[in-house]
Coordinates of C-alpha atoms in Angstrom, one line a residue:
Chain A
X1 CA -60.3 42.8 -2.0
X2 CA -60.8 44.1 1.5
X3 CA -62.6 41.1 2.7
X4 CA -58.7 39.3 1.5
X5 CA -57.5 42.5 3.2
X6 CA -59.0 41.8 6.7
X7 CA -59.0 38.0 6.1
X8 CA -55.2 38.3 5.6
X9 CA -54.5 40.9 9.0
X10 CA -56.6 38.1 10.8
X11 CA -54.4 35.5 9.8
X12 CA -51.0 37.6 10.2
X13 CA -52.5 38.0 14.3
X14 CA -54.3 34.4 14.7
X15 CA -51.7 33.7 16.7
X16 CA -50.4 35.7 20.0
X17 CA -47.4 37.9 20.0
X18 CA -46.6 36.5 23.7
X19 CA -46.1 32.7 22.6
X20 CA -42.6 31.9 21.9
X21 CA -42.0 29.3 19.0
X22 CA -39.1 27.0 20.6
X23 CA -39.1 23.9 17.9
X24 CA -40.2 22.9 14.7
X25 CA -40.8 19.9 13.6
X26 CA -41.5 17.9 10.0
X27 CA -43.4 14.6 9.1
X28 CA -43.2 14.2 5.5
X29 CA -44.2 17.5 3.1
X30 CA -45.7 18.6 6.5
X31 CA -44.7 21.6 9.5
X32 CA -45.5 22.2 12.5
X33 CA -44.3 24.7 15.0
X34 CA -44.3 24.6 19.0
X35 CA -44.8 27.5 20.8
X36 CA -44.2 28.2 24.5
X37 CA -47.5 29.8 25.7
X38 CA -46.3 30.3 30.0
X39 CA -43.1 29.4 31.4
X40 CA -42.3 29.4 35.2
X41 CA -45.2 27.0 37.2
X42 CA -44.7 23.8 39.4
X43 CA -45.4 20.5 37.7
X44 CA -48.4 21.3 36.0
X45 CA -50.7 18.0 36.0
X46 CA -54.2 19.0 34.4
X47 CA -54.9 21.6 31.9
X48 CA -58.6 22.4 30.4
X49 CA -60.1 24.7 28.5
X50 CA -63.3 27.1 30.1
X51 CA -63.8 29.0 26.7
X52 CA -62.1 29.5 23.4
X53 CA -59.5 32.4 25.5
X54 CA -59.3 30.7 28.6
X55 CA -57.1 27.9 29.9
X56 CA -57.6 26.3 33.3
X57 CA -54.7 24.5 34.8
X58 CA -53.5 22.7 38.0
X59 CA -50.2 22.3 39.4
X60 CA -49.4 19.5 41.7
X61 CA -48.1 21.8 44.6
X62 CA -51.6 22.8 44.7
X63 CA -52.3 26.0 42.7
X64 CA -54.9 26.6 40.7
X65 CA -54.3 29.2 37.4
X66 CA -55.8 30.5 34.5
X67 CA -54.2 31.6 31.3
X68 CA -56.0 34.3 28.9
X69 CA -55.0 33.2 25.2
X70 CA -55.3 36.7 24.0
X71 CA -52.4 37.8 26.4
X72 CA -50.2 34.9 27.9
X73 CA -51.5 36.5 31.4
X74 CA -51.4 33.5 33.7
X75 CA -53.9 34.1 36.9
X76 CA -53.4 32.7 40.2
X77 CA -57.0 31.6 41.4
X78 CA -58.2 32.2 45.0
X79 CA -59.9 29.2 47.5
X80 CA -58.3 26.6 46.2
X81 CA -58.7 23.0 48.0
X82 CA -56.4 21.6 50.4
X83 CA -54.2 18.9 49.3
X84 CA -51.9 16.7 50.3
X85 CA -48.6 17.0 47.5
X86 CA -46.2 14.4 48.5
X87 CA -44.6 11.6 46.3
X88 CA -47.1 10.8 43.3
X89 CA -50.2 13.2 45.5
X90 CA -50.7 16.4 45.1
X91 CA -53.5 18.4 43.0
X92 CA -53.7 16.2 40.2
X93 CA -56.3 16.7 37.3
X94 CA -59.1 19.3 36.4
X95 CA -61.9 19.1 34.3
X96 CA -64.8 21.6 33.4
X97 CA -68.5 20.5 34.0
X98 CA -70.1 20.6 30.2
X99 CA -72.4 23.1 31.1
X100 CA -69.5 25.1 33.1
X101 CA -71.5 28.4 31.4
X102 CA -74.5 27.8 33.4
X103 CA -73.7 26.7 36.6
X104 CA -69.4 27.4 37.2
X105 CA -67.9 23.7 38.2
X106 CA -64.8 22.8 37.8
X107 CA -63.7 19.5 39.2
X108 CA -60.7 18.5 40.4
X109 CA -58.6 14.9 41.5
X110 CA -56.8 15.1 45.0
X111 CA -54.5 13.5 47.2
X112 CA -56.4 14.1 49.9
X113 CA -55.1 13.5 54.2
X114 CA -57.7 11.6 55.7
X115 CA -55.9 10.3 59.0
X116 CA -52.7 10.7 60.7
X117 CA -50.2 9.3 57.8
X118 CA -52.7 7.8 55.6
X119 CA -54.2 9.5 52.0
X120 CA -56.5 8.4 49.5
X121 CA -57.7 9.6 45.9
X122 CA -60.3 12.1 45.8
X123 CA -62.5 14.3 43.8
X124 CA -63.6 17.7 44.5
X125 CA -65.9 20.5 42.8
X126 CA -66.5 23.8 43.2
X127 CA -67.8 26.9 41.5
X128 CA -65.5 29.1 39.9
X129 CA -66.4 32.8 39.1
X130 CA -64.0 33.6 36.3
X131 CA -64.1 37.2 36.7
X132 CA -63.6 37.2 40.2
X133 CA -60.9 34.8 40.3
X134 CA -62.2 32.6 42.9
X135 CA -63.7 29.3 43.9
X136 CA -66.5 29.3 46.5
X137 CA -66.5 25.9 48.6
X138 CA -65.0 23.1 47.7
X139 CA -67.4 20.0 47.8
X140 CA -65.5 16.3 47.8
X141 CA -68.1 14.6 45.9
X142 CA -66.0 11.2 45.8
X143 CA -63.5 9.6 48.5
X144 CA -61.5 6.6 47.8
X145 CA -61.8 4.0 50.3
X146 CA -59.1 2.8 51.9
X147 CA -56.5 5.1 52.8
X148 CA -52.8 4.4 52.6
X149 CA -49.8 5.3 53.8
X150 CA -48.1 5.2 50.6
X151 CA -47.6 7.8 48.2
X152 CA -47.5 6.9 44.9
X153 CA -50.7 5.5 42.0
X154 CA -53.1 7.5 43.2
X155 CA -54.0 7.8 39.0
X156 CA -56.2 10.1 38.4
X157 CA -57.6 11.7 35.0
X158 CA -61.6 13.0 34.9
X159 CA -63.8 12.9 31.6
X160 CA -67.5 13.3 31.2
X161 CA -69.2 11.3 28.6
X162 CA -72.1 12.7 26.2
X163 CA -74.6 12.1 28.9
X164 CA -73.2 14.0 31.7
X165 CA -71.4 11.1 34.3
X166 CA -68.5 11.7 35.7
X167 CA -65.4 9.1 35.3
X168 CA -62.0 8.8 36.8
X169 CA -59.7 6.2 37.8
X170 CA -58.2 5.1 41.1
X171 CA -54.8 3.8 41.0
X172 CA -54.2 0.5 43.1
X173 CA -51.6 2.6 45.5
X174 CA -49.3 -0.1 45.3
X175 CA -51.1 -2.3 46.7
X176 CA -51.2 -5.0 43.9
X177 CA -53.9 -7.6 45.0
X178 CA -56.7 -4.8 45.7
X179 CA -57.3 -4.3 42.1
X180 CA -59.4 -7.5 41.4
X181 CA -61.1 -6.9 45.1
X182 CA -64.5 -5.5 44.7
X183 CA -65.0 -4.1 48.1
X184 CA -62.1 -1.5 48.0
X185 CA -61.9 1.7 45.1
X186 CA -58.1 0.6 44.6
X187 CA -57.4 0.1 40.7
X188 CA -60.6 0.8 39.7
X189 CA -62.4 3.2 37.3
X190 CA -65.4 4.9 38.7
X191 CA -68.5 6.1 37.1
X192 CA -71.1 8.5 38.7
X193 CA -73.1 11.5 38.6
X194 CA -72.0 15.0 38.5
X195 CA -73.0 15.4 42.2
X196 CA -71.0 12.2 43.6
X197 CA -74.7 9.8 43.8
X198 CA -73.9 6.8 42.4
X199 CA -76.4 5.7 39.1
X200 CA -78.2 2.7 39.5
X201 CA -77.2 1.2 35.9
X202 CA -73.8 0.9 37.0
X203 CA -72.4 -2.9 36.9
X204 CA -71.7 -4.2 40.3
X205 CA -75.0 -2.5 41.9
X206 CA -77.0 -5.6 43.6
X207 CA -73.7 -7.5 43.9
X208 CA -72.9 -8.6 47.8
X209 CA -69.9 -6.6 48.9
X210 CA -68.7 -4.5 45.9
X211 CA -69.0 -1.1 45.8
X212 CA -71.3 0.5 43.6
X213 CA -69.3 3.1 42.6
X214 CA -67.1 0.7 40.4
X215 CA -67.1 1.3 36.7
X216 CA -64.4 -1.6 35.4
X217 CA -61.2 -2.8 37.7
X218 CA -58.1 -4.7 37.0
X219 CA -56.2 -1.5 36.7
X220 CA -52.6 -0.7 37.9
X221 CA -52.1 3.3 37.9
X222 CA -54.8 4.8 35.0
X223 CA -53.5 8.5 34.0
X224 CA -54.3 8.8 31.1
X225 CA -58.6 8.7 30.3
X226 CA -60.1 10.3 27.1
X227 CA -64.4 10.4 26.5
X228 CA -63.9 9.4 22.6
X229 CA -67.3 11.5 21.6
X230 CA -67.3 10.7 17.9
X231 CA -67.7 7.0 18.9
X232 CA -68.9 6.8 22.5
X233 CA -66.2 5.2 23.2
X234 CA -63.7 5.4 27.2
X235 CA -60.3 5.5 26.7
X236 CA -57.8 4.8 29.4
X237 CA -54.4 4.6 29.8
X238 CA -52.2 3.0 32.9
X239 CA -48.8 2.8 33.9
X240 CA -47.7 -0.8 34.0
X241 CA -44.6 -2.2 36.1
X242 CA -41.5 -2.4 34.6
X243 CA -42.7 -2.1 31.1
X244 CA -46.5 -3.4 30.3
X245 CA -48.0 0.3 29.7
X246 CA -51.6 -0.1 28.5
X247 CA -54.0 1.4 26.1
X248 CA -57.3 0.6 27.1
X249 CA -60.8 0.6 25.9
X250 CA -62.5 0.9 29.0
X251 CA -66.2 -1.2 29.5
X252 CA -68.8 -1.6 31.8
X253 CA -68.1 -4.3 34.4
X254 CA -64.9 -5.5 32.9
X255 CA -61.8 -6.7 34.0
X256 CA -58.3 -5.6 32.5
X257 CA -56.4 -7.9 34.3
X258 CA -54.3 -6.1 37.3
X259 CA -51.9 -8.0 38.5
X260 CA -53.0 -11.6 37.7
X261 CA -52.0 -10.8 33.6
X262 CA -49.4 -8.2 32.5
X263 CA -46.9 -7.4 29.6
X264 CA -44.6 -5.6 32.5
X265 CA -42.3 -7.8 35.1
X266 CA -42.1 -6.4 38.4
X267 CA -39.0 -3.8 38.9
X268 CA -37.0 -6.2 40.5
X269 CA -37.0 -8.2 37.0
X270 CA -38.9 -11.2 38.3
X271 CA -42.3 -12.3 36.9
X272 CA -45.5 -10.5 38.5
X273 CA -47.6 -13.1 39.7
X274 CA -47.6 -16.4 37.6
X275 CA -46.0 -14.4 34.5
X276 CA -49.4 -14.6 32.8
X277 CA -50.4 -12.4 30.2
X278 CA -53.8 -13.6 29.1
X279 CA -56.7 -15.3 31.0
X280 CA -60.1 -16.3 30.2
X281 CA -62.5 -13.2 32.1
X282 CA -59.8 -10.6 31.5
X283 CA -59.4 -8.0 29.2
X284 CA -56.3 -7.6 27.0
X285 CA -54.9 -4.1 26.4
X286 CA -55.6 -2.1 22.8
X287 CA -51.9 -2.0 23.0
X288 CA -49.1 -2.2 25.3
X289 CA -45.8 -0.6 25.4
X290 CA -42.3 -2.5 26.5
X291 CA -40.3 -1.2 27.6
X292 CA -42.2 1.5 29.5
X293 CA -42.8 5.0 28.4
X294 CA -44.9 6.2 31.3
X295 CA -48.0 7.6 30.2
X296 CA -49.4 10.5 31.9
X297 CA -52.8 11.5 29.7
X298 CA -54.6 10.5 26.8
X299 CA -56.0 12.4 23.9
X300 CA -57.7 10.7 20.9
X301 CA -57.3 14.0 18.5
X302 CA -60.1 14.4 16.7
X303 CA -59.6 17.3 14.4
X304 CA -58.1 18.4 11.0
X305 CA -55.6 21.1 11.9
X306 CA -52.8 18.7 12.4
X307 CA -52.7 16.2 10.0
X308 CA -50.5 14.4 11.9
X309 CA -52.5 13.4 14.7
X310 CA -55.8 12.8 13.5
X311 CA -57.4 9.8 14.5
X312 CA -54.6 9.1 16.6
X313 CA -54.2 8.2 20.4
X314 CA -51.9 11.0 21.9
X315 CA -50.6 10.9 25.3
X316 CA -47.6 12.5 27.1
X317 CA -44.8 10.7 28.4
X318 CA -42.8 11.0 31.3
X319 CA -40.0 8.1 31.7
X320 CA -39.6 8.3 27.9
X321 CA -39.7 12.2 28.0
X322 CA -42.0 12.6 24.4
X323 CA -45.3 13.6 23.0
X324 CA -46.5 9.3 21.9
X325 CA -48.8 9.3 18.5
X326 CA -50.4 5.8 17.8
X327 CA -53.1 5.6 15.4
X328 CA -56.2 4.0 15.9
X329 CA -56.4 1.7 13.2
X330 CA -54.7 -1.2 13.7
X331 CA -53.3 -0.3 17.3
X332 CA -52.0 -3.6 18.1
X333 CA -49.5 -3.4 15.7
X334 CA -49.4 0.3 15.0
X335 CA -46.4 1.8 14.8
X336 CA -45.4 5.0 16.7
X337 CA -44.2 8.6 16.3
X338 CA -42.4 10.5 19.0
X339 CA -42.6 13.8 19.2
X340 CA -41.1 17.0 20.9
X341 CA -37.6 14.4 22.1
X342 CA -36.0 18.0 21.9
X343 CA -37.7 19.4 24.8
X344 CA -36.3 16.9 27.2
X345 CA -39.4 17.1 29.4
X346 CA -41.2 14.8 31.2
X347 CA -44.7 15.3 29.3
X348 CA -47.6 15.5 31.9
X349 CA -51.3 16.8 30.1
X350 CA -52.3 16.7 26.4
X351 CA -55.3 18.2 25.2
X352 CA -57.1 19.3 22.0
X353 CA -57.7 23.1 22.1
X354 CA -61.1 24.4 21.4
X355 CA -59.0 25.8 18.4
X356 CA -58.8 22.5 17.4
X357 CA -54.8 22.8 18.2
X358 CA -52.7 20.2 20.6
X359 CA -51.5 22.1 23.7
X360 CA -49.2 20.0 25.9
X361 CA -48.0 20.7 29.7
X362 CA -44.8 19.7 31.0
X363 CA -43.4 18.5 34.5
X364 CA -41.3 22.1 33.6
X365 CA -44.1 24.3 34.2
X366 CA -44.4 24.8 30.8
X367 CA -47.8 25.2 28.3
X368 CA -46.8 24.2 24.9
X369 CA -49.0 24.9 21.8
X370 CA -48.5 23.1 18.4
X371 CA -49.8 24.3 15.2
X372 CA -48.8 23.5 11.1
X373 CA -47.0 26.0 9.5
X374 CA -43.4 27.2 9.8
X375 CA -41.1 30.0 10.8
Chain B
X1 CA -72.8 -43.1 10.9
X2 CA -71.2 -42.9 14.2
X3 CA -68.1 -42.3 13.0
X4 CA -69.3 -39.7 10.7
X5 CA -71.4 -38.1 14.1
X6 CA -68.0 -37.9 16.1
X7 CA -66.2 -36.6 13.4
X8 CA -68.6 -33.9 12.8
X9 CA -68.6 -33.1 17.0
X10 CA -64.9 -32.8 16.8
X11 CA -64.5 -30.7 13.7
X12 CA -67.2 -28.1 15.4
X13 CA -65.0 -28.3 18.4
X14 CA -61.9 -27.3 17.3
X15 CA -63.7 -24.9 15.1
X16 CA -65.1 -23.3 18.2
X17 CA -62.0 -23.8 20.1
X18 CA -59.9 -21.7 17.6
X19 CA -62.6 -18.7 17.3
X20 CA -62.5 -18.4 21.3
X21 CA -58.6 -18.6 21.3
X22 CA -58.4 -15.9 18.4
X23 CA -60.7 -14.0 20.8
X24 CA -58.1 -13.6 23.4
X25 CA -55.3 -13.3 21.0
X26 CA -52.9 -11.1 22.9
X27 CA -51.6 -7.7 21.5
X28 CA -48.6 -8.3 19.7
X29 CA -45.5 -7.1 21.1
X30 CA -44.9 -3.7 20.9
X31 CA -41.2 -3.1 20.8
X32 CA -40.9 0.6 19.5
X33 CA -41.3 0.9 15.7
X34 CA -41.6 4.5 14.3
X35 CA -43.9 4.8 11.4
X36 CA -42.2 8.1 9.6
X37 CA -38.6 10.4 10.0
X38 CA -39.7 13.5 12.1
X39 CA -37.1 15.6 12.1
X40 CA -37.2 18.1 14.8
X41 CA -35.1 21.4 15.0
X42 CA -34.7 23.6 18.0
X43 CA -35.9 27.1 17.5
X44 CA -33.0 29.2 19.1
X45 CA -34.5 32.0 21.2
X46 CA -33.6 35.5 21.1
X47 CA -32.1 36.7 24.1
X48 CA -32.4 40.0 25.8
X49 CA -29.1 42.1 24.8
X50 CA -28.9 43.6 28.7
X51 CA -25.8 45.3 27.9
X52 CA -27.5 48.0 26.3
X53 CA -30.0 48.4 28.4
X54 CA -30.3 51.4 31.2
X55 CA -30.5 49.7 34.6
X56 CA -34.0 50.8 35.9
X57 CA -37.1 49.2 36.9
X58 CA -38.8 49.7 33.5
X59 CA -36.1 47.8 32.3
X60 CA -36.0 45.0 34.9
X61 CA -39.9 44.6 34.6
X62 CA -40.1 44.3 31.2
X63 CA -37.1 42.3 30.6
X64 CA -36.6 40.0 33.9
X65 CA -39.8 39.9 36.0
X66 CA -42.4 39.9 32.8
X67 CA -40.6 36.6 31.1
X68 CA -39.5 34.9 33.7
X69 CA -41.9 36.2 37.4
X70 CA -45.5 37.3 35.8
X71 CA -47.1 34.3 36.1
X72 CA -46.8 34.2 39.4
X73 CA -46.4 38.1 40.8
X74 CA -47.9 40.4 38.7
X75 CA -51.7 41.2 39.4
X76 CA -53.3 42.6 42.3
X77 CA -54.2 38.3 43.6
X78 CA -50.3 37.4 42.9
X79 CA -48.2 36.3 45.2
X80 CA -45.8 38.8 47.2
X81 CA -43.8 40.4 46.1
X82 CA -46.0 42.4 43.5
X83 CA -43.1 43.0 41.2
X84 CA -45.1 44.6 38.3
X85 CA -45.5 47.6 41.4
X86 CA -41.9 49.6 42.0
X87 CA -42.5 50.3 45.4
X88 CA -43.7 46.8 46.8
X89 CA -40.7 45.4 44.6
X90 CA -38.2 48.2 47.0
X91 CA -39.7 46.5 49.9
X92 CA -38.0 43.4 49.1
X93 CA -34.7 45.2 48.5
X94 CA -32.1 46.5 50.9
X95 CA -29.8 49.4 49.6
X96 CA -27.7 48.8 52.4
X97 CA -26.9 45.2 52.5
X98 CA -27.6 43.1 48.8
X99 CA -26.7 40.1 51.4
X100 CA -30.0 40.4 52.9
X101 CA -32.0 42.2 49.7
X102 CA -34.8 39.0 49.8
X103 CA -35.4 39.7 46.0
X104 CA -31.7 38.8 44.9
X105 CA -31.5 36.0 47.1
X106 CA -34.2 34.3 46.2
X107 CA -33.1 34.5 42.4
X108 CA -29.4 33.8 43.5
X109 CA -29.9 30.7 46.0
X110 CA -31.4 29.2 43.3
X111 CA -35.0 29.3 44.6
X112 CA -36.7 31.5 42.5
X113 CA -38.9 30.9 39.5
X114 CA -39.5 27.0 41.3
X115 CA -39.6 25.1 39.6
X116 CA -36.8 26.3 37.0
X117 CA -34.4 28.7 38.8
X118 CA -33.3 31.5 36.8
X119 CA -29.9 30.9 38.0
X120 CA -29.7 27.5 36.1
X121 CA -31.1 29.4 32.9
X122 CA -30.0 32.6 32.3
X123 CA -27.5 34.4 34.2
X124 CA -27.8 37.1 32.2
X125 CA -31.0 38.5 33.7
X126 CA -29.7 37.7 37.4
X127 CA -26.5 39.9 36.8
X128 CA -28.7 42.7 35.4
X129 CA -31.2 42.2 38.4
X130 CA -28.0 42.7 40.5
X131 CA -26.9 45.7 39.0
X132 CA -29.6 47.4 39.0
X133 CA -29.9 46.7 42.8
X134 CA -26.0 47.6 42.8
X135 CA -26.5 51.3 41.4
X136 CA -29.9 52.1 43.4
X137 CA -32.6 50.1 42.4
X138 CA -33.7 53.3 40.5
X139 CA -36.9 53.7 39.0

């Protein structure tokens, strides 16, 4: 009886005074609530968790915070790296090293200045000393080569997978053609160490001109990249033209196509390219989306707290202002839920929670949290 | 037996031919389809009743700068102004002149949380920061 005493207190305070419930929502016999867990930050473009209390978080202008769980107490971090926020750049994802208890990294994606006018995708790490509230120095462990003028598909989501390398994408910064050209990072997904070196099974090692660094290319703007670790499988998600979003399964040495076969048309209406959408060599998307949602992350959620979105791709959108579920079975012709329309937010991070909950950031500065239950 | 050879070749061709085209079968089309009603309901959020509160800076802390500044001011590593602190907030307010109090215009112009002004949101909370600044900024 006091066990169900205790158990029932615990329940009654699982969840923090601080966050604000600000919609409901029902799929079938099911509830779930969404609650507001911080309120008040720039666009906030990578969230991650360092522990089952602690939330790390970006924002594009360039801040680094955490946010205690237990409180709501958002934390502005000292050292942070210098960035260059402009158009689509700015301080763009985070991720937390898989042994972040023994030896501190966190890793972020950049848009970083490199000469007069001209930026480029980058990846940073550095050591963070939670109690302290500060980074030491910041170590670029990856530079995307060229630079461009342009400001805009810079991608750029980080995952490790079960064996420790590092991933991320490079979007093709508008420059189309680059993203079937081996000898530039443009619309590419990259694989390497935790340290930036560059491991010697990766595909295009030994091939005359390409870079080494080069995972899979043929891809237009990836934001959205999830390390699947109940199959093994990579996950990535791009922004297509006008309409010709992709959901990708992302392997070693392949080509997805960028710009020679889409599902989107170019802005202007007319055909990209030849107006192809499959070729022999290339890969076709999981699934596509037309028209366009704009897909900023990618989540495959794993657990059993919301029935709703297991074993479904979730990713935020911004265009389309939603939270997207697609279920993995069947993906091609799966259809879709949208979620959190109410918010009217453009819907930047998704992640599962430690908790096994789905928190979600918006382009409002906002941390959402859902959970099942209701008010 | 020639013409049973050929016929043979041609039948594994085509065979052949349709496995690789079913290979490359493209995704269907995926014009938006939604697989269930999800009905969604707005949770309407209890406001602060400033009316009834006294105007001090207990009141304007815990009401004004906790919900809508913490995040980024309150701490000893926040940003200036430190407005859980009542004397480093008075440094940011002029008695004499509420035309050149930095704390009020910030929150007036507009420019202040960024990237979701207060003014937009809730006026409420701006006229009560006002009033207190109106009647002394008392502690």
């Amino acid at each position: 009886m006091k066990n169900l005493f205790f158990l029932g207190l615990t329940l009654v305070f699982s969840f923090a005074a601080y966050a604000q419930p600000v919609m409901q929502f029902k799929a079938g016999n099911d509830s779930y609530v969404v609650e507001k867990l911080t309120d008040g930050h720039g666009i906030i473009w990578g969230v991650e968790f360092i522990n089952n209390d602690l939330i790390i978080f970006t924002e594009k202008n360039g801040r680094i915070q955490t946010l205690d769980l237990k409180t709501g107490q958002a934390r502005l971090l000292k050292n942070l790296p210098q960035v260059y926020d402009a158009g689509q750049g700015g301080l763009l994802d985070v991720a937390v090293h898989p042994e972040f208890a023994q030896n501190n990294f966190v890793y972020v994606t950049y848009a970083k200045r490199l000469s007069a006018g001209k930026h480029t995708t980058a990846v940073a790490r550095a050591r963070l000393d939670v109690n302290e509230g500060s980074f030491d120095k910041w170590e670029d462990i990856f530079v995307a080569r060229p630079a461009f003028s342009t400001s805009h598909h810079y991608g750029s989501r980080i995952v490790f997978d079960k064996d420790g390398y590092v991933y991320f994408g490079v979007g093709d910064r508008g420059q189309q053609d680059l993203a079937q050209n081996l000898n530039v990072h443009n619309g590419k997904m990259i694989r390497l160490f935790d340290d930036g070196r560059i491991p010697q099974d990766n595909p295009f090692i030994g091939t005359p001109e390409a870079l080494p660094e080069i995972w899979s290319y043929g891809h237009r703007n990836p934001q959205g990249l999830f390390y699947d670790k109940k199959t093994g499988n990579l996950y990535e998600q791009e922004h297509g033209p006008k309409g010709g979003d992709e959901i990708n399964l992302v392997e070693k040495g392949k080509n997805y196509g960028w710009p020679v076969i889409t599902y989107g048309r170019e802005y202007s209406g007319g055909q990209v390219g030849r107006g192809e959408t499959t070729r022999s060599g290339m890969e076709q998307p999981l699934k596509y989306f037309v028209p366009s949602i704009a897909p900023s992350s990618l989540l495959v959620y794993r657990g059993t707290k919301l029935k709703l979105f297991t074993d479904k791709f979730v990713s935020g959108a911004l265009a389309l202002q939603h939270l997207n579920l697609v279920a993995l079975k069947d993906v091609a012709t799966a259809c879709e839920d949208r979620l959190l329309i109410g918010l009217n937010e453009r819907i930047r991070d998704v992640k599962q929670g430690l908790d096994g909950l789905v928190y979600v950031s918006s382009d409002d500065g906002r941390i959402y949290r859902i959970r099942a239950g209701s008010l | 037996m020639l013409y049973l050879r050929l016929t043979v070749l041609i039948a594994l061709v085509a065979a052949c031919s349709r496995a690789i085209i079913s290979e490359r079968e493209p995704a269907q089309s995926l014009e938006y389809r939604s697989c269930q009603v999800i009905k969604e309901e707005m949770i309407e959020v209890r406001t602060v009743d400033y009316e009834s509160l006294e105007k001090n800076f207990q009141n304007v802390k815990d009401n004004v700068f906790k919900n809508h500044c913490a995040s980024c001011h309150f701490g000893p590593d926040a940003y200036l102004p430190h407005l859980d602190d009542y004397a480093a907030t008075l440094e940011y307010v002029n008695l004499n002149s509420l035309s050149t109090s930095r704390l009020l215009l910030s929150v007036e112009k507009g420019t202040m949380p960024p990237s979701s002004p207060l003014m937009s949101r809730e006026k409420e909370a701006v006229a009560f920061l006002r009033a207190w600044v109106l009647e002394g900024a008392q502690r």
